[in-house]
Coordinates of C-alpha atoms and ligand atoms in Angstrom, one line a residue:
X1 CA 9.1 0.2 1.5
X2 CA 12.4 0.4 -0.3
X3 CA 12.6 -0.2 -4.1
X4 CA 15.0 -2.5 -5.7
X5 CA 16.0 -2.8 -9.4
X6 CA 18.8 -4.8 -11.0
X7 CA 19.8 -5.5 -14.6
X8 CA 22.0 -7.9 -16.5
X9 CA 22.0 -8.1 -20.2
X10 CA 23.5 -6.4 -23.3
X11 CA 22.2 -2.9 -23.0
X12 CA 23.7 -0.1 -21.0
X13 CA 22.4 -0.8 -17.5
X14 CA 22.5 2.7 -16.1
X15 CA 19.5 4.2 -18.0
X16 CA 17.4 1.1 -17.2
X17 CA 18.3 1.2 -13.5
X18 CA 17.5 5.0 -13.2
X19 CA 14.2 4.6 -15.1
X20 CA 13.4 1.7 -12.8
X21 CA 14.2 3.6 -9.7
X22 CA 12.0 6.5 -10.8
X23 CA 9.1 4.0 -11.2
X24 CA 9.8 2.5 -7.8
X25 CA 10.5 5.8 -6.0
X26 CA 6.9 5.8 -4.6
X27 CA 8.1 2.9 -2.4
X28 CA 10.6 5.0 -0.5
X29 CA 12.5 8.1 -1.4
X30 CA 14.8 9.4 1.3
X31 CA 18.0 8.3 -0.4
X32 CA 19.1 6.3 -3.5
X33 CA 22.1 4.6 -5.1
X34 CA 23.5 2.6 -8.0
X35 CA 26.3 0.2 -8.3
X36 CA 27.6 -0.8 -11.8
X37 CA 30.0 -3.4 -12.9
X38 CA 32.4 -2.3 -15.5
X39 CA 35.7 -4.1 -14.9
X40 CA 35.5 -2.7 -11.4
X41 CA 32.6 -1.7 -9.2
X42 CA 31.4 1.9 -9.5
X43 CA 29.0 3.1 -6.8
X44 CA 27.1 6.4 -6.6
X45 CA 24.8 7.2 -3.7
X46 CA 22.9 10.3 -2.6
X47 CA 20.5 11.5 0.0
X48 CA 17.1 12.6 -1.3
X49 CA 15.3 11.8 -4.5
X50 CA 16.5 9.5 -7.4
X51 CA 17.3 12.7 -9.4
X52 CA 20.1 13.4 -7.0
X53 CA 21.8 10.1 -7.6
X54 CA 21.2 10.6 -11.4
X55 CA 23.1 13.9 -11.1
X56 CA 25.9 12.3 -9.1
X57 CA 26.3 9.7 -11.9
X58 CA 26.2 12.4 -14.5
X59 CA 28.7 14.5 -12.7
X60 CA 31.1 11.6 -12.8
X61 CA 30.7 11.3 -16.6
X62 CA 28.1 8.6 -16.5
X63 CA 28.4 4.9 -15.6
X64 CA 29.1 2.3 -18.3
X65 CA 28.3 -1.4 -18.0
X66 CA 25.7 -4.0 -18.6
X67 CA 25.3 -5.3 -15.1
X68 CA 24.2 -3.2 -12.2
X69 CA 22.0 -2.8 -9.1
X70 CA 20.0 0.2 -7.8
X71 CA 18.0 1.1 -4.7
X72 CA 15.7 3.7 -3.4
X73 CA 15.4 3.8 0.4
X74 CA 12.9 4.3 3.1
X75 CA 15.1 4.4 6.2
X76 CA 14.6 1.8 9.0
X77 CA 18.1 1.1 10.4
X78 CA 20.3 4.1 10.6
X79 CA 19.5 7.7 9.7
X80 CA 19.1 9.2 6.2
X81 CA 22.7 9.7 5.2
X82 CA 24.8 8.9 2.2
X83 CA 26.8 6.3 4.2
X84 CA 23.5 4.5 5.1
X85 CA 22.2 4.6 1.5
X86 CA 22.4 1.4 -0.6
X87 CA 24.3 -0.2 -2.4
X88 CA 26.5 -1.4 0.5
X89 CA 29.9 -3.0 0.0
X90 CA 31.7 -5.8 1.8
X91 CA 34.9 -5.1 3.6
X92 CA 37.3 -3.6 1.1
X93 CA 40.2 -5.2 2.9
X94 CA 39.1 -8.6 1.5
X95 CA 39.3 -7.3 -2.0
X96 CA 36.2 -9.1 -3.4
X97 CA 34.3 -6.0 -4.5
X98 CA 30.9 -7.2 -3.5
X99 CA 27.9 -4.8 -3.6
X100 CA 24.4 -5.4 -2.3
X101 CA 21.0 -3.7 -2.2
X102 CA 18.3 -4.9 0.2
X103 CA 14.7 -4.3 1.1
X104 CA 13.6 -5.7 4.5
X105 CA 15.2 -6.1 7.9
X106 CA 17.9 -8.4 9.1
X107 CA 16.7 -8.9 12.7
X108 CA 19.9 -10.6 14.1
X109 CA 22.2 -8.1 12.5
X110 CA 23.6 -7.0 15.8
X111 CA 25.0 -10.4 16.8
X112 CA 26.4 -10.9 13.2
X113 CA 28.0 -7.5 13.4
X114 CA 29.7 -8.4 16.7
X115 CA 31.0 -11.6 15.2
X116 CA 32.4 -9.8 12.2
X117 CA 33.8 -7.0 14.2
X118 CA 35.7 -9.6 16.2
X119 CA 37.1 -10.8 12.9
X120 CA 38.4 -7.3 12.1
X121 CA 35.5 -5.9 10.0
X122 CA 35.0 -2.2 10.2
X123 CA 31.6 -0.6 9.2
X124 CA 31.0 2.8 7.7
X125 CA 27.3 3.1 8.6
X126 CA 24.6 1.8 10.9
X127 CA 22.5 -0.3 8.6
X128 CA 21.7 -4.0 8.9
X129 CA 22.3 -4.3 5.1
X130 CA 26.0 -3.3 5.4
X131 CA 26.3 -6.2 7.9
X132 CA 24.8 -8.6 5.4
X133 CA 27.2 -7.3 2.7
X134 CA 30.2 -8.0 5.1
X135 CA 28.9 -11.4 5.9
X136 CA 28.6 -12.4 2.2
X137 CA 32.1 -11.1 1.8
X138 CA 33.4 -13.1 4.8
X139 CA 31.9 -16.2 3.4
X140 CA 33.0 -15.7 -0.2
X141 CA 35.3 -18.4 -1.5
X142 CA 35.1 -17.7 -5.2
X143 CA 31.4 -18.5 -5.8
X144 CA 29.0 -15.6 -5.2
X145 CA 25.9 -17.8 -5.2
X146 CA 27.3 -20.1 -2.6
X147 CA 28.4 -17.1 -0.4
X148 CA 24.9 -15.6 -0.6
X149 CA 23.3 -19.0 0.2
X150 CA 25.6 -19.4 3.2
X151 CA 25.0 -15.9 4.5
X152 CA 21.2 -16.3 4.2
X153 CA 21.4 -19.4 6.2
X154 CA 22.7 -17.3 9.0
X155 CA 20.2 -14.4 9.0
X156 CA 16.7 -14.1 10.4
X157 CA 14.3 -11.4 9.2
X158 CA 13.0 -10.3 5.9
X159 CA 14.9 -9.6 2.7
X160 CA 14.8 -9.0 -1.0
X161 CA 18.4 -8.6 -2.2
X162 CA 20.5 -8.3 -5.3
X163 CA 24.3 -8.9 -5.2
X164 CA 27.2 -8.4 -7.6
X165 CA 30.9 -9.1 -7.3
X166 CA 33.9 -7.8 -9.1
X167 CA 35.4 -11.3 -9.2
X168 CA 32.4 -12.6 -11.1
X169 CA 31.6 -9.7 -13.4
X170 CA 28.9 -11.6 -15.4
X171 CA 26.8 -12.9 -12.5
X172 CA 23.8 -11.4 -10.6
X173 CA 22.6 -13.2 -7.5
X174 CA 19.2 -12.2 -6.1
X175 CA 17.1 -13.8 -3.2
X176 CA 14.0 -13.2 -1.3
X177 CA 12.2 -14.0 1.9
X178 CA 9.3 -11.9 3.2
X179 CA 9.9 -9.0 0.8
X180 CA 8.6 -9.1 -2.8
X181 CA 11.0 -9.7 -5.7
X182 CA 10.3 -10.4 -9.4
X183 CA 12.7 -11.5 -12.2
X184 CA 11.6 -10.1 -15.6
X185 CA 12.9 -12.4 -18.3
X186 CA 13.8 -10.7 -21.6
X187 CA 15.8 -11.7 -24.7
X188 CA 19.2 -12.3 -23.2
X189 CA 18.6 -9.9 -20.5
X190 CA 16.9 -9.9 -17.0
X191 CA 15.4 -7.1 -15.0
X192 CA 14.9 -7.8 -11.3
X193 CA 12.7 -5.5 -9.3
X194 CA 10.7 -5.3 -6.2
X195 CA 7.6 -4.8 -8.2
X196 CA 6.3 -5.1 -11.8
X197 CA 6.3 -1.4 -12.4
X198 CA 10.1 -1.4 -13.0
X199 CA 9.9 -4.4 -15.4
X200 CA 6.9 -3.9 -17.7
X201 CA 8.5 -1.4 -20.0
X202 CA 11.2 -4.1 -20.9
X203 CA 9.3 -7.4 -20.7
X204 CA 6.0 -8.8 -19.7
X205 CA 7.4 -12.3 -18.9
X206 CA 8.4 -12.6 -15.2
X207 CA 9.0 -14.9 -12.3
X208 CA 7.5 -14.0 -8.9
X209 CA 10.2 -15.5 -6.7
X210 CA 8.9 -17.6 -3.8
X211 CA 10.2 -17.1 -0.3
X212 CA 13.5 -18.6 0.5
X213 CA 14.5 -18.6 -3.2
X214 CA 18.0 -17.7 -4.5
X215 CA 18.5 -17.0 -8.2
X216 CA 21.8 -17.0 -10.0
X217 CA 21.4 -15.0 -13.2
X218 CA 23.8 -14.6 -16.2
X219 CA 23.1 -13.4 -19.7
X220 CA 22.8 -17.0 -20.8
X221 CA 20.1 -18.1 -18.3
X222 CA 19.3 -18.5 -14.6
X223 CA 18.9 -21.2 -12.0
X224 CA 16.9 -21.0 -8.8
X225 CA 17.7 -22.8 -5.6
X226 CA 16.9 -22.8 -1.9
X227 CA 19.4 -21.3 0.6
X228 CA 20.5 -25.0 1.0
X229 CA 21.3 -25.2 -2.7
X230 CA 18.4 -27.5 -3.6
X231 CA 17.4 -26.8 -7.1
X232 CA 13.9 -25.3 -7.7
X233 CA 11.8 -24.8 -10.7
X234 CA 10.6 -21.3 -11.5
X235 CA 7.5 -20.6 -13.4
X236 CA 7.6 -17.7 -16.0
X237 CA 4.2 -16.0 -16.1
X238 CA 2.8 -13.2 -18.3
X239 CA 2.5 -9.9 -16.3
X240 CA -1.0 -8.6 -16.4
X241 CA 0.1 -5.0 -16.3
X242 CA -0.5 -2.1 -18.7
X243 CA 2.2 0.5 -18.9
X244 CA -0.5 3.2 -19.1
X245 CA -1.6 2.3 -15.6
X246 CA 1.7 3.5 -14.2
X247 CA 2.2 6.6 -16.3
X248 CA 0.8 10.0 -15.3
X249 CA -0.9 10.8 -18.6
X250 CA -2.3 14.3 -18.5
X251 CA -2.6 14.5 -14.7
X252 CA -0.3 16.5 -12.4
X253 CA -0.1 13.8 -9.8
X254 CA -0.7 10.1 -9.5
X255 CA -3.1 10.8 -6.6
X256 CA -5.4 12.9 -8.7
X257 CA -5.2 10.4 -11.6
X258 CA -6.1 7.6 -9.1
X259 CA -9.0 9.6 -7.6
X260 CA -10.4 10.1 -11.1
X261 CA -9.8 6.4 -12.1
X262 CA -12.2 5.3 -9.4
X263 CA -15.3 4.9 -11.6
X264 CA -13.4 2.8 -14.1
X265 CA -11.5 0.8 -11.4
X266 CA -14.7 0.0 -9.5
X267 CA -16.4 -1.1 -12.7
X268 CA -13.6 -3.7 -13.0
X269 CA -14.0 -4.7 -9.3
X270 CA -17.7 -5.5 -10.1
X271 CA -17.2 -6.9 -13.6
X272 CA -18.5 -10.5 -13.9
X273 CA -19.1 -10.8 -10.2
X274 CA -22.5 -9.3 -9.7
X275 CA -25.7 -9.9 -11.6
X276 CA -28.5 -7.7 -10.2
X277 CA -31.1 -9.2 -12.5
X278 CA -30.6 -12.6 -11.0
X279 CA -29.7 -11.4 -7.6
X280 CA -26.5 -13.3 -7.8
X281 CA -22.9 -12.7 -6.7
X282 CA -20.1 -14.8 -8.1
X283 CA -16.9 -14.6 -6.1
X284 CA -14.7 -17.3 -7.6
X285 CA -12.0 -16.7 -5.0
X286 CA -14.2 -17.7 -2.0
X287 CA -16.7 -20.1 -3.7
X288 CA -15.1 -23.2 -2.1
X289 CA -15.4 -21.7 1.4
X290 CA -19.0 -20.4 0.9
X291 CA -20.3 -22.9 3.5
X292 CA -17.8 -21.8 6.2
X293 CA -18.6 -18.2 5.5
X294 CA -22.3 -18.8 5.7
X295 CA -21.9 -20.5 9.1
X296 CA -19.3 -18.1 10.4
X297 CA -19.8 -17.0 14.0
X298 CA -17.6 -14.0 13.9
X299 CA -15.7 -11.9 11.4
X300 CA -12.6 -10.0 12.4
X301 CA -11.1 -7.5 9.9
X302 CA -7.5 -6.6 10.2
X303 CA -5.5 -4.0 8.4
X304 CA -3.4 -0.8 8.9
X305 CA -3.8 2.8 7.7
X306 CA -6.4 3.4 5.1
X307 CA -7.0 -0.3 4.8
X308 CA -8.1 -0.3 8.5
X309 CA -10.7 2.3 7.7
X310 CA -12.0 -0.1 5.0
X311 CA -12.0 -2.8 7.7
X312 CA -14.2 -0.5 9.9
X313 CA -16.7 -0.1 7.1
X314 CA -16.5 -3.8 6.6
X315 CA -17.7 -4.3 10.2
X316 CA -20.7 -2.1 9.6
X317 CA -21.5 -3.9 6.3
X318 CA -21.2 -7.4 7.7
X319 CA -23.3 -6.6 10.7
X320 CA -26.0 -5.0 8.7
X321 CA -26.1 -7.1 5.6
X322 CA -24.9 -10.5 6.8
X323 CA -26.0 -10.2 10.4
X324 CA -22.8 -11.7 11.7
X325 CA -21.0 -10.4 14.8
X326 CA -18.1 -8.4 13.3
X327 CA -15.1 -6.4 14.6
X328 CA -12.0 -4.7 13.3
X329 CA -8.6 -4.3 14.7
X330 CA -5.2 -2.8 13.8
X331 CA -3.3 -5.8 12.6
X332 CA -0.4 -4.8 14.7
X333 CA -2.6 -4.9 17.9
X334 CA -4.5 -8.1 17.0
X335 CA -1.3 -10.1 16.5
X336 CA 0.2 -9.3 19.9
X337 CA -2.8 -9.4 22.1
X338 CA -3.3 -13.1 22.4
X339 CA -6.5 -13.0 20.4
X340 CA -9.4 -15.4 21.0
X341 CA -10.1 -17.2 17.8
X342 CA -13.0 -19.6 18.4
X343 CA -14.4 -22.2 16.0
X344 CA -16.3 -20.4 13.3
X345 CA -14.1 -17.3 13.2
X346 CA -13.2 -15.7 9.9
X347 CA -10.3 -13.3 9.7
X348 CA -10.3 -10.9 6.7
X349 CA -7.0 -9.2 6.0
X350 CA -7.5 -6.0 4.0
X351 CA -4.4 -4.6 2.2
X352 CA -3.6 -2.7 -1.0
X353 CA -0.1 -4.0 -1.3
X354 CA -0.6 -7.4 0.2
X355 CA 2.9 -6.9 1.8
X356 CA 2.1 -4.9 5.0
X357 CA 4.2 -6.8 7.6
X358 CA 1.7 -6.5 10.5
X359 CA -1.3 -7.4 8.4
X360 CA 0.5 -10.5 7.1
X361 CA 1.6 -11.5 10.6
X362 CA -1.9 -11.0 12.0
X363 CA -3.4 -13.2 9.3
X364 CA -0.8 -15.9 10.0
X365 CA -1.5 -15.8 13.7
X366 CA -5.3 -16.1 13.1
X367 CA -4.7 -19.0 10.7
X368 CA -2.6 -20.8 13.2
X369 CA -5.4 -20.5 15.7
X370 CA -7.8 -22.1 13.2
X371 CA -9.6 -19.2 11.7
X372 CA -10.6 -19.2 8.0
X373 CA -8.2 -16.6 6.5
X374 CA -9.6 -14.4 3.7
X375 CA -7.8 -11.6 1.8
X376 CA -9.1 -8.4 0.4
X377 CA -6.0 -7.5 -1.6
X378 CA -5.0 -5.5 -4.6
X379 CA -1.6 -6.8 -5.7
X380 CA -2.0 -10.2 -7.3
X381 CA 0.3 -12.9 -6.0
X382 CA 1.4 -10.7 -3.0
X383 CA 2.4 -12.3 0.3
X384 CA -1.0 -11.8 1.9
X385 CA -2.8 -13.1 -1.2
X386 CA -0.6 -16.3 -1.1
X387 CA -1.1 -16.8 2.6
X388 CA -4.9 -16.7 2.7
X389 CA -7.3 -19.6 2.3
X390 CA -9.3 -17.6 -0.1
X391 CA -9.9 -14.0 -1.2
X392 CA -11.2 -11.4 -3.5
X393 CA -8.9 -9.2 -5.5
X394 CA -9.7 -5.5 -5.8
X395 CA -8.7 -5.2 -9.5
X396 CA -8.3 -1.5 -9.2
X397 CA -4.9 -1.5 -10.9
X398 CA -1.5 -0.3 -9.5
X399 CA -1.8 2.4 -7.0
X400 CA 1.3 4.7 -7.2
X401 CA 0.3 7.7 -5.1
X402 CA 1.4 7.1 -1.5
X403 CA -2.0 8.4 -0.2
X404 CA -4.4 5.5 -0.9
X405 CA -7.6 6.4 -2.8
X406 CA -8.8 3.9 -5.4
X407 CA -7.6 1.0 -3.3
X408 CA -9.8 2.3 -0.4
X409 CA -13.0 2.4 -2.5
X410 CA -12.0 -0.9 -4.0
X411 CA -11.6 -2.4 -0.5
X412 CA -15.0 -1.0 0.5
X413 CA -16.6 -2.3 -2.7
X414 CA -15.2 -5.8 -2.1
X415 CA -16.4 -5.7 1.5
X416 CA -19.8 -4.7 0.3
X417 CA -19.9 -7.7 -2.1
X418 CA -18.6 -10.1 0.5
X419 CA -21.2 -8.9 3.0
X420 CA -24.0 -9.3 0.4
X421 CA -22.6 -12.7 -0.6
X422 CA -22.6 -13.9 3.0
X423 CA -26.0 -12.2 3.7
X424 CA -27.6 -14.0 0.7
X425 CA -26.4 -17.4 2.2
X426 CA -27.7 -16.4 5.6
X427 CA -31.0 -14.6 5.4
X428 CA -31.2 -12.0 2.5
X429 CA -33.9 -12.6 -0.1
X430 CA -33.1 -12.7 -3.7
X431 CA -35.1 -9.4 -4.3
X432 CA -33.1 -7.7 -1.5
X433 CA -29.9 -8.9 -3.0
X434 CA -31.0 -7.6 -6.4
X435 CA -31.7 -4.2 -5.0
X436 CA -28.3 -4.2 -3.2
X437 CA -26.5 -5.2 -6.4
X438 CA -28.3 -2.5 -8.5
X439 CA -27.1 0.0 -5.9
X440 CA -23.5 -1.2 -6.2
X441 CA -23.7 -1.2 -10.0
X442 CA -24.8 2.4 -9.9
X443 CA -21.9 3.5 -7.8
X444 CA -19.3 4.2 -10.5
X445 CA -21.6 6.6 -12.4
X446 CA -22.4 8.3 -9.1
X447 CA -18.7 8.7 -8.3
X448 CA -18.4 10.4 -11.7
X449 CA -20.9 13.0 -10.5
X450 CA -19.1 13.5 -7.2
X451 CA -15.9 14.1 -9.1
X452 CA -17.4 17.0 -11.0
X453 CA -17.1 18.9 -7.7
X454 CA -13.3 19.0 -7.9
X455 CA -13.0 22.7 -8.9
X456 CA -15.5 23.9 -6.3
X457 CA -13.8 21.8 -3.7
X458 CA -10.5 23.5 -4.5
X459 CA -12.0 27.0 -4.3
X460 CA -13.6 26.1 -0.9
X461 CA -10.4 24.5 0.5
X462 CA -8.4 27.6 -0.5
X463 CA -10.5 29.7 2.1
X464 CA -9.3 27.5 4.9
X465 CA -5.8 26.6 3.8
X466 CA -4.0 28.5 6.5
X467 CA -5.8 26.8 9.3
X468 CA -3.6 24.2 11.1
X469 CA -6.3 22.2 12.9
X470 CA -9.3 20.5 11.3
X471 CA -11.9 18.1 12.5
X472 CA -13.7 15.5 10.5
X473 CA -17.0 14.1 11.9
X474 CA -19.4 11.4 10.8
X475 CA -21.8 8.9 12.3
X476 CA -22.4 5.2 11.7
X477 CA -20.9 3.8 8.5
X478 CA -19.7 7.3 7.6
X479 CA -17.6 7.6 10.8
X480 CA -14.7 5.6 9.2
X481 CA -15.0 8.0 6.3
X482 CA -14.4 10.9 8.6
X483 CA -11.2 9.1 9.9
X484 CA -10.1 8.5 6.3
X485 CA -10.7 12.2 5.4
X486 CA -8.6 13.3 8.3
X487 CA -5.9 10.8 7.5
X488 CA -5.8 11.9 3.8
X489 CA -5.4 15.6 4.9
X490 CA -2.7 15.0 7.4
X491 CA -0.6 12.6 5.4
X492 CA -0.2 14.8 2.3
X493 CA -0.6 18.4 3.5
X494 CA 0.8 18.0 7.0
X495 CA -2.2 19.9 8.5
X496 CA -3.3 18.5 11.8
X497 CA -6.6 16.7 11.5
X498 CA -8.6 14.5 13.6
X499 CA -11.5 12.3 12.7
X500 CA -14.1 11.0 15.1
X501 CA -17.7 10.0 15.6
X502 CA -19.8 13.2 15.5
X503 CA -21.3 12.5 18.9
X504 CA -17.9 12.0 20.5
X505 CA -16.9 15.7 19.7
X506 CA -18.9 16.8 22.8
X507 CA -16.7 14.7 25.1
X508 CA -13.6 16.8 24.8
X509 CA -12.6 17.8 21.3
X510 CA -15.3 20.5 21.3
X511 CA -12.8 22.4 23.4
X512 CA -10.7 22.8 20.3
X513 CA -13.3 24.6 18.3
X514 CA -12.6 28.3 17.9
X515 CA -13.7 31.0 15.6
X516 CA -13.2 29.8 12.0
X517 CA -11.9 26.3 12.7
X518 CA -12.8 24.1 9.8
X519 CA -15.0 21.2 10.7
X520 CA -16.0 18.7 8.0
X521 CA -19.2 16.8 8.5
X522 CA -20.4 13.8 6.5
X523 CA -24.0 14.8 6.6
X524 CA -25.7 12.7 3.9
X525 CA -29.3 11.7 4.1
X526 CA -29.6 8.5 6.1
X527 CA -30.9 7.2 9.5
X528 CA -28.6 9.5 11.4
X529 CA -29.1 12.7 9.4
X530 CA -31.0 14.6 12.0
X531 CA -28.5 13.7 14.7
X532 CA -25.7 15.0 12.5
X533 CA -27.6 18.3 12.0
X534 CA -27.6 18.7 15.8
X535 CA -23.9 18.2 15.9
X536 CA -23.5 20.8 13.1
X537 CA -25.4 23.3 15.3
X538 CA -23.1 22.6 18.2
X539 CA -20.1 23.5 16.0
X540 CA -21.7 26.6 14.5
X541 CA -22.7 28.0 17.8
X542 CA -19.0 27.9 18.8
X543 CA -17.8 29.7 15.7
X544 CA -16.6 26.7 13.8
X545 CA -16.8 26.8 10.0
X546 CA -18.8 23.9 8.7
X547 CA -18.0 22.1 5.5
X548 CA -20.6 19.5 4.8
X549 CA -20.7 16.5 2.4
X550 CA -24.4 16.2 1.7
X551 CA -26.9 14.5 -0.5
X552 CA -27.8 16.1 -3.9
X553 CA -31.0 18.1 -3.5
X554 CA -30.5 18.8 0.2
X555 CA -30.9 22.6 0.1
X556 CA -31.7 22.9 3.8
X557 CA -28.1 22.1 4.8
X558 CA -26.9 25.3 3.1
X559 CA -28.4 27.2 6.0
X560 CA -26.1 25.5 8.4
X561 CA -22.9 24.9 6.4
X562 CA -20.5 27.5 4.9
X563 CA -19.6 25.1 2.2
X564 CA -21.5 22.1 0.8
X565 CA -20.1 19.4 -1.4
X566 CA -22.8 17.2 -2.9
X567 CA -22.8 13.5 -3.7
X568 CA -25.6 11.5 -5.3
X569 CA -28.2 9.7 -3.2
X570 CA -27.4 6.1 -2.2
X571 CA -28.5 3.6 0.4
X572 CA -26.9 4.2 3.7
X573 CA -24.6 1.2 3.8
X574 CA -22.9 2.0 0.5
X575 CA -22.6 5.8 1.1
X576 CA -18.9 5.6 2.1
X577 CA -18.1 4.8 -1.6
X578 CA -19.4 8.3 -2.4
X579 CA -18.8 10.4 0.7
X580 CA -15.1 9.7 0.7
X581 CA -14.7 11.2 -2.8
X582 CA -15.0 14.9 -1.8
X583 CA -12.7 14.3 1.1
X584 CA -10.0 12.8 -1.1
X585 CA -10.3 15.8 -3.4
X586 CA -10.2 18.2 -0.4
X587 CA -7.0 16.6 0.8
X588 CA -5.5 16.6 -2.6
X589 CA -6.2 20.3 -3.3
X590 CA -5.1 21.3 0.2
X591 CA -1.7 19.6 -0.4
X592 CA -1.3 21.3 -3.8
X593 CA -2.4 24.7 -2.4
X594 CA 0.3 24.3 0.3
X595 CA 2.9 23.4 -2.3
X596 CA 3.5 19.9 -1.0
X597 CA 4.8 16.9 -2.9
X598 CA 1.5 15.1 -3.2
X599 CA 2.7 11.7 -4.4
X600 CA 5.7 11.5 -2.1
X601 CA 4.7 13.0 1.3
X602 CA 7.5 13.3 3.9
X603 CA 8.3 10.3 6.0
X604 CA 5.7 8.0 4.5
X605 CA 6.1 4.8 2.4
X606 CA 3.6 3.2 0.2
X607 CA 4.0 -0.2 1.7
X608 CA 5.3 -0.8 5.2
X609 CA 7.0 -4.2 5.2
X610 CA 8.5 -3.8 8.7
X611 CA 6.7 -4.1 12.0
Ligands
LIG701 C1 1.1 2.6 4.5 C2 0.5 3.5 3.5 C3 -1.0 3.6 3.6 C4 -1.7 2.3 3.7 C5 -1.1 1.4 4.8 C6 -1.6 -0.1 4.7 O1 1.0 3.2 5.8 O2 1.1 4.8 3.5 O3 -1.6 4.4 2.5 O4 -3.0 2.4 3.9 O5 0.4 1.4 4.6 O6 -1.1 -0.6 3.4 P1 -1.7 -1.8 2.7 O7 -0.8 -2.0 1.5 O8 -1.7 -2.9 3.6 O9 -3.1 -1.4 2.3

């Protein structure tokens, strides 16, 4: 969701803030703004990308000062207008000169707004954040930290905020509950941001603020308290983050970089965790709970978006390899449908960011009902990771492209390891596990082969680029891959695409097929291959153009499909790790061919921290 960056130190803040905003822009990018303290408060805001606010600052001769806050927005409350862009100020009539940036949602903003309006406050926009700015101003009595604490005692909802005030020109106050916030600790300077990517170019020492923490920061030091002013201790940790991971390098887009990073990323996912020779899996994060996993009666995967597709594959993997009753659900549905969580239930939350509000809430709901809560998460120390009883990190590195790619294969890889881990404790023989692990270890090199098809996939995609409706079909464990292929295409190229089980097509969607409609089949060699071929015939006979993802060496399929993208052979259960690759490339090339902004598709946000 929104990105936050704040700076206090001895250097000019404006460059640091704008650089930080550009790194955080993937979190939200419909408007942006900067507030700088330089004797007085200077605020610039603009609709659109960070570049627009940069230009606004430039047009005003630049902003001087060594204390400032900045924000890039993904609208929740109030439309995308300059008035609704952050930073927001308190009521100018009070003369405090307070400015605030905020990520999250103040749920009780309406009642606070009413109370403040009765006291004579007038508001310029519709956002909940402006209400919080006014509340802090209303409660301000010469101490910004106290005013922020007092205001936060009144609000419900989620927030990561940074606040500055003209009356205290050397103080930065930040706080968090439910939305991530980190304080980078440099030499006489601090960079606060909603994620490490805006911090690492300045310092690798940082504090991940815990929920309900308020930090008062000056150039000389900082203190952390609760909203009730009880002092806390904060632990400074080394950020395990390499700047190269968040730079484009020679790639045109982060999405393409991340697609090509998958072999290396998955090698790290596996590293030190699997030993095919010994038929052993070592998952330090779940070791303690191995017994509960082994005796689990049911596994429920919850997630949203791409992570949900990894959940669906998890269900197939767990049923097949661990022989445990498994299901998946949208986290948003699970949490509200009064779910049955019986003894022996395990809930696995799958999430790249570890911050998706619905996934976090579903996990909390399941935990409260007695389930063992596991996390399959990428971002270390994220809210979901902290909430779980145990978990396995993806280790695929930061994912910047809004369309998730390497996190998806990381999630599937971890689900495959977990299923094998559980299977071994239930009924799989050591030889069987050795075979499965050899297959997993071979995946990265096989993905490298699948990636070699990128150029040919681009050429094929160009033939269909003017078609507005696409179908993606698969069966069994490749059905969620069809869903993921359709999602990738629609989210970055805005082409309408639907994914479904290949057999389901006959029950309605077949009516859509007209002459030349592109229909993408996952048609690799596996137990359902023959059935998929029949479905391909059904499409062909109605004039659809078939694009098939097939197993290397399958020449027969060329008779049925106009275009074939090959992936190496692999056991059925692990095929999604390979079959998704051509679909990621197809979506990427389609978006580029259509001239779309691949890494920042319209209306989307990388991480959705609101319900
Ligand atoms: C957003 C993103 C998707 C992502 C989903 C779940 O919708 O645009 O790419 O799959 O959130 O995010 P998570 O961080 O929980 O995996």
